[in-house]
Amino acid sequence: MEQSMIRLQAQLMKDYYKDFSRYAKGKKPECKIAWVTAFTPVEILEALGMDYYYPESYAAVIAASGKEQELMQECERQHLTADCCSYSCCFEGCVSLEKGPRGIPPKPDVLIATNNQCNTLPNWWNILAQRYHVPLIILDYPGEYVSGDYAYDYVRKQHEDLIFKLEILSGNKLDMSVLDKMIRNSKNSVQAWERIVDEFAVRAIRPTELFDGISFLITARCKEETAQLYVLMQEEFQKYSMADLTLTPVFWLGYPLWYHKDRYLSEIFDGFRMVGSNYITWWNLDYSGDTPLERLFQAYNYTFLNLKQNSRTKKLMECIKRSKAAGTVTLRNKSCKCDFVSARNIGLPQAELEIDMIDRMYLDTGKARRQMELLKEAICIVSELI
Ligand code: SF4
């Protein structure tokens, strides 16, 4: 069992990283390459036999390998200030110096950005388009701000146009039944991952295992092996002991800290246990609908960060309630304001930490420790009042 998990992980990693740097040295790729943002309908690209890479994810890998400072400084020397999203600064430094822990991703033939997450991404992709002189496709998802039928028509047309352009680029014709299969794979991956998230709330699972484990749902959600891996992971987690209920349950509201060996501030978690995180539910996309295009619309138009504040609060509250957290550790992320505002009105004591998910220099551990002590006191007071 353990061996199969390792084999599946290794296979997915190998598939993703096998061509890093290889083509930077002038070798011609075997298929067309896209660089995409984290909530791009990659099922279309997979069905067309294209390869795709995620600059945001690679920035996380760079920080995990301890290389982010040099690359962020290079980026600042060139054009972007360190106040911009650290994912972009870190990755821009990487492609400027052609240097990264696993090399650099194969050069793109097309860039695809979506705004269902934030507006930084289309701007960042514009910078990449200037660097590589390749077509840039921006998908505009209106979210809940436009009524259902109109939004569906608007997004469907963009997806059809994307298919048309990528068919020309890749030289392949989209087979709807293959697209349907890719969407089913994604759906299976999401369902298997949701079961893992449920285990996390009740068992002694290290948060690191989920913060790292979700990477496959991001970069390989429509590959069959991802759901297989998650089913095995869940079986493995079911063998873990139950969580220590004497520890105070808290919800991690924000990104993992990619530079940290545990991906969260484990050193200030004395007496606490993490029971949930919004980050590990962001890719639980809802692929419901009768046709492949309806399913893609539903999944990518209504991503968590593309919802209105009220809906976000409602979803977040459901998530926190399910985890049985008594308080939250809320990250006021230097890079990402849109994530932080999700935490409004959640009605629980919060420790609000100033932090960045990539830039390790932007952290005062002493202050964070004091905030956690205050959080513990606040939770005690609230529980006495109930
Ligand atoms: S971290 Fe925030 S600002 Fe940066 S790309 Fe992600 S969603 Fe956008």
XYZ file of C-alpha atoms and ligand atoms in Angstrom:
394
model
C 0.000 0.000 0.000
C 2.711 2.426 1.152
C 4.731 1.440 -1.892
C 1.815 2.200 -4.241
C 1.385 5.643 -2.730
C 5.045 6.408 -3.224
C 4.921 5.046 -6.761
C 1.897 7.183 -7.679
C 3.423 10.304 -6.124
C 6.708 9.686 -7.918
C 4.929 9.128 -11.222
C 2.874 12.329 -10.941
C 5.958 14.337 -9.948
C 8.004 12.844 -12.762
C 5.280 13.594 -15.312
C 5.160 17.204 -14.175
C 8.879 17.947 -13.784
C 10.439 15.715 -16.395
C 10.892 18.490 -18.942
C 11.991 21.323 -16.662
C 15.124 22.910 -18.134
C 15.437 20.311 -20.866
C 13.816 22.522 -23.480
C 15.369 25.698 -22.112
C 18.550 24.335 -23.642
C 17.112 24.550 -27.153
C 15.473 21.137 -27.551
C 12.077 21.301 -29.232
C 9.128 20.189 -27.056
C 7.065 17.230 -28.244
C 3.780 19.031 -27.615
C 2.560 22.589 -27.156
C 3.096 24.205 -23.802
C 0.848 26.540 -21.806
C 1.593 28.368 -18.595
C -1.615 28.624 -16.633
C -2.975 30.108 -13.428
C -4.204 27.835 -10.648
C -7.910 27.934 -11.629
C -7.621 27.464 -15.392
C -9.924 24.841 -16.957
C -6.964 22.558 -17.624
C -9.283 19.678 -18.521
C -9.476 21.295 -21.984
C -5.687 21.369 -22.334
C -5.319 17.820 -21.092
C -7.942 16.611 -23.581
C -6.036 18.365 -26.379
C -2.765 16.681 -25.432
C -1.027 19.869 -24.302
C 1.394 20.230 -21.413
C 0.769 22.958 -18.843
C 2.704 24.450 -15.952
C 1.789 26.553 -12.952
C 4.175 29.433 -12.151
C 2.441 30.020 -8.777
C 3.079 26.428 -7.693
C 6.663 26.629 -8.796
C 7.180 29.735 -6.670
C 6.022 27.630 -3.691
C 8.553 24.936 -4.607
C 11.292 27.566 -4.849
C 10.481 28.879 -1.357
C 10.344 25.320 0.025
C 13.878 24.789 -1.265
C 15.068 27.983 0.450
C 15.934 29.831 -2.765
C 13.314 32.585 -2.791
C 15.314 35.515 -1.385
C 17.906 35.664 -4.132
C 15.244 35.368 -6.827
C 12.952 37.978 -5.286
C 15.849 40.397 -5.033
C 16.690 39.815 -8.674
C 13.087 40.531 -9.597
C 13.130 43.757 -7.629
C 16.380 44.787 -9.340
C 14.692 44.279 -12.678
C 11.193 45.658 -12.414
C 8.734 44.493 -9.710
C 8.795 45.868 -6.174
C 8.689 43.421 -3.277
C 5.187 44.703 -2.440
C 3.749 42.769 -5.381
C 2.530 39.223 -4.878
C 5.546 37.134 -3.825
C 4.565 34.310 -6.150
C 5.112 36.662 -9.081
C 8.329 38.185 -7.674
C 9.844 34.817 -6.907
C 8.967 33.293 -10.276
C 10.011 36.372 -12.266
C 13.424 36.171 -10.565
C 13.611 32.506 -11.492
C 12.952 33.046 -15.207
C 15.197 36.130 -15.333
C 18.161 34.192 -13.983
C 17.016 30.907 -15.566
C 17.617 29.371 -12.171
C 15.360 27.273 -9.934
C 15.589 24.155 -7.723
C 14.309 21.936 -10.519
C 15.408 24.153 -13.392
C 12.803 26.210 -15.201
C 9.578 25.082 -16.872
C 9.594 24.558 -20.649
C 9.023 27.855 -22.449
C 5.353 28.571 -23.160
C 3.648 28.639 -26.572
C 0.638 30.294 -24.978
C -0.173 31.944 -21.654
C -3.585 31.482 -20.073
C -4.705 33.569 -17.101
C -8.006 33.657 -15.254
C -9.468 36.293 -12.941
C -11.487 33.861 -10.805
C -8.875 34.100 -8.081
C -7.456 37.635 -8.174
C -6.665 40.452 -10.564
C -2.943 40.211 -9.956
C -2.717 37.162 -12.161
C -3.858 38.690 -15.483
C -1.409 41.544 -14.841
C 1.418 39.176 -14.046
C 0.627 37.129 -17.169
C 0.879 40.345 -19.192
C 4.462 40.701 -17.965
C 5.156 37.095 -18.965
C 3.654 37.739 -22.417
C 6.033 40.666 -22.907
C 8.938 38.453 -21.928
C 8.082 35.507 -24.164
C 6.210 37.210 -27.031
C 3.544 34.517 -27.140
C -0.261 34.820 -27.250
C -1.983 35.653 -23.979
C -5.525 34.421 -23.346
C -7.367 35.907 -20.392
C -10.542 34.202 -19.205
C -12.972 36.535 -17.482
C -15.274 34.851 -14.951
C -18.022 37.144 -13.635
C -18.740 34.922 -10.624
C -21.955 35.747 -8.803
C -22.092 39.318 -10.049
C -24.039 38.303 -13.140
C -27.177 36.151 -13.217
C -26.769 32.432 -13.946
C -27.945 32.148 -17.599
C -26.139 35.242 -18.766
C -22.964 34.249 -16.907
C -23.150 30.752 -18.417
C -23.429 32.113 -21.973
C -20.606 34.547 -21.367
C -18.244 31.917 -19.945
C -19.273 29.191 -22.401
C -18.356 31.435 -25.338
C -14.941 32.078 -23.817
C -14.394 28.354 -23.244
C -15.437 27.607 -26.849
C -13.084 30.293 -28.080
C -10.298 28.847 -25.924
C -10.935 25.405 -27.423
C -10.888 26.858 -30.952
C -7.572 28.665 -30.395
C -5.921 25.715 -28.674
C -7.061 23.319 -31.401
C -5.218 25.484 -33.909
C -2.152 25.780 -31.695
C -1.955 22.105 -30.769
C -3.043 20.787 -34.161
C -5.466 18.453 -32.361
C -9.264 18.323 -32.521
C -11.095 18.243 -29.218
C -13.034 15.054 -28.615
C -15.913 15.945 -26.265
C -15.951 12.440 -24.811
C -12.271 12.827 -23.853
C -13.013 16.210 -22.270
C -15.860 14.584 -20.377
C -13.487 11.898 -19.119
C -10.983 14.541 -17.918
C -13.749 16.329 -16.011
C -14.783 13.042 -14.435
C -11.183 12.473 -13.361
C -11.123 15.936 -11.744
C -14.395 15.226 -9.998
C -13.027 11.936 -8.643
C -9.886 13.712 -7.416
C -11.990 16.327 -5.608
C -14.237 13.714 -3.975
C -11.265 11.665 -2.781
C -9.560 14.793 -1.443
C -12.710 15.885 0.424
C -12.636 12.598 2.333
C -9.035 13.321 3.318
C -10.010 16.773 4.605
C -12.672 15.142 6.790
C -10.046 12.812 8.301
C -7.822 15.784 9.059
C -10.386 17.222 11.473
C -10.494 14.105 13.649
C -7.149 12.315 13.409
C -3.579 13.076 14.415
C -2.532 14.009 10.885
C 0.294 16.504 10.473
C -0.939 19.641 8.623
C 2.195 19.372 6.475
C 0.830 16.199 4.900
C -2.216 18.057 3.607
C -0.451 21.265 2.628
C 1.961 19.224 0.528
C -0.588 16.619 -0.544
C -2.912 19.146 -2.152
C -0.303 20.014 -4.771
C -1.547 17.113 -6.920
C -5.099 18.451 -6.855
C -3.707 21.731 -8.174
C -1.286 20.558 -10.845
C -2.718 17.154 -11.797
C -6.411 17.208 -10.892
C -7.616 15.659 -14.139
C -5.117 12.815 -14.161
C -6.557 9.456 -13.122
C -3.631 8.752 -10.779
C -4.498 11.712 -8.533
C -7.781 10.192 -7.316
C -6.042 6.811 -6.940
C -3.346 8.449 -4.818
C -5.885 10.206 -2.605
C -7.880 7.031 -2.021
C -4.689 5.352 -0.776
C -3.786 8.385 1.307
C -7.160 8.338 3.006
C -6.830 4.615 3.753
C -3.441 5.361 5.271
C -4.801 8.238 7.366
C -7.575 6.022 8.706
C -4.856 4.002 10.441
C -3.634 7.079 12.330
C -4.622 7.527 15.963
C -7.451 9.867 16.829
C -6.579 13.511 17.500
C -5.597 14.636 20.998
C -8.777 16.344 22.222
C -6.975 18.096 25.076
C -5.364 20.433 22.526
C -7.220 23.584 21.454
C -8.632 23.130 17.940
C -7.850 26.003 15.560
C -8.481 26.678 11.899
C -5.632 27.967 9.695
C -7.092 30.723 7.598
C -4.643 31.446 4.826
C -1.866 30.009 2.749
C 0.659 27.438 3.872
C 4.043 29.032 4.591
C 6.000 27.454 1.799
C 9.383 28.369 3.234
C 8.669 26.630 6.542
C 9.665 22.958 6.897
C 6.197 22.197 8.320
C 4.370 24.762 6.098
C 2.918 26.454 9.201
C 4.305 27.974 12.392
C 4.566 24.683 14.249
C 6.889 26.311 16.815
C 4.076 28.492 18.166
C 1.414 25.785 18.135
C 2.101 24.495 21.653
C -1.243 23.443 23.145
C -3.025 23.842 19.788
C -3.927 21.461 17.021
C -4.868 22.475 13.513
C -8.216 20.980 12.473
C -8.797 22.665 9.144
C -7.720 25.263 6.635
C -9.511 27.124 3.887
C -6.528 26.634 1.562
C -7.011 22.862 1.494
C -10.596 23.279 0.302
C -10.060 25.855 -2.455
C -9.647 23.263 -5.198
C -12.747 21.310 -4.167
C -14.404 22.564 -7.329
C -18.019 21.727 -8.031
C -18.164 20.053 -11.454
C -21.939 19.681 -11.551
C -23.956 20.129 -14.741
C -25.388 18.143 -17.651
C -22.761 18.802 -20.312
C -18.962 19.205 -20.192
C -19.256 22.949 -20.835
C -21.817 23.349 -18.061
C -19.567 21.472 -15.680
C -16.567 23.644 -16.544
C -18.661 26.779 -16.082
C -19.871 25.659 -12.678
C -16.386 24.709 -11.508
C -14.454 27.745 -12.696
C -16.976 30.562 -12.462
C -17.780 29.835 -8.829
C -14.335 29.315 -7.322
C -14.225 30.345 -3.679
C -12.265 33.549 -4.300
C -14.683 34.545 -7.073
C -17.735 34.528 -4.802
C -19.371 37.545 -3.180
C -18.337 38.279 0.389
C -21.582 36.890 1.848
C -21.222 33.576 0.053
C -17.577 33.339 1.026
C -18.400 33.952 4.667
C -21.163 31.347 4.547
C -18.910 28.724 2.948
C -16.046 29.488 5.258
C -18.299 29.287 8.309
C -19.591 25.874 7.197
C -16.034 24.707 6.755
C -14.929 26.003 10.159
C -18.003 24.587 11.854
C -17.371 21.153 10.354
C -13.793 21.246 11.649
C -15.061 22.132 15.184
C -12.381 24.814 15.538
C -12.676 27.111 18.549
C -10.628 29.907 16.977
C -8.656 30.774 13.890
C -5.119 31.715 12.988
C -5.789 34.276 10.295
C -2.987 35.339 8.001
C -2.842 38.969 6.979
C -0.836 38.041 3.937
C 1.467 40.707 2.480
C 1.002 39.170 -0.968
C -2.656 38.410 -0.998
C -5.305 40.790 0.271
C -8.136 38.864 -1.364
C -7.471 35.859 0.821
C -7.402 37.887 4.027
C -10.754 39.599 3.459
C -12.436 36.179 3.409
C -12.023 36.144 7.171
C -14.570 38.868 7.934
C -17.424 38.178 10.332
C -16.602 34.634 11.226
C -17.575 35.147 14.875
C -14.666 33.295 16.487
C -11.550 34.529 18.311
C -8.758 35.086 15.805
C -4.994 35.554 15.980
C -4.266 37.822 13.060
C -0.659 37.304 11.947
C 1.239 39.592 9.565
C 2.995 37.175 7.283
C 3.845 36.179 3.734
C 3.591 32.717 2.237
C 6.880 33.009 0.326
C 8.966 35.768 1.889
C 10.411 34.358 5.128
C 11.815 37.740 6.124
C 8.314 39.108 6.605
C 7.572 37.541 9.978
C 7.994 38.459 13.619
C 7.875 35.109 15.411
C 7.917 36.693 18.903
C 4.872 38.784 18.080
C 3.115 35.799 16.523
C 3.808 33.748 19.663
C 2.254 36.452 21.868
C -0.783 36.584 19.584
C -1.239 32.832 19.953
C -1.150 33.178 23.738
C -3.830 35.851 23.498
C -5.846 33.602 21.229
C -5.734 30.830 23.804
C -6.976 33.229 26.501
C -9.746 34.546 24.240
C -10.910 31.009 23.436
C -10.977 30.166 27.164
C -13.044 33.261 27.928
C -15.507 32.505 25.125
C -15.901 28.894 26.228
C -16.575 29.975 29.813
C -19.276 32.334 28.591
C -21.082 29.639 26.632
S -1.273 34.850 -3.785
Fe -3.112 36.104 -3.968
S -2.454 37.870 -5.191
Fe -0.901 36.260 -5.485
S -1.575 35.138 -7.301
Fe -2.427 34.068 -5.526
S -4.511 34.903 -5.273
Fe -3.334 36.335 -6.575
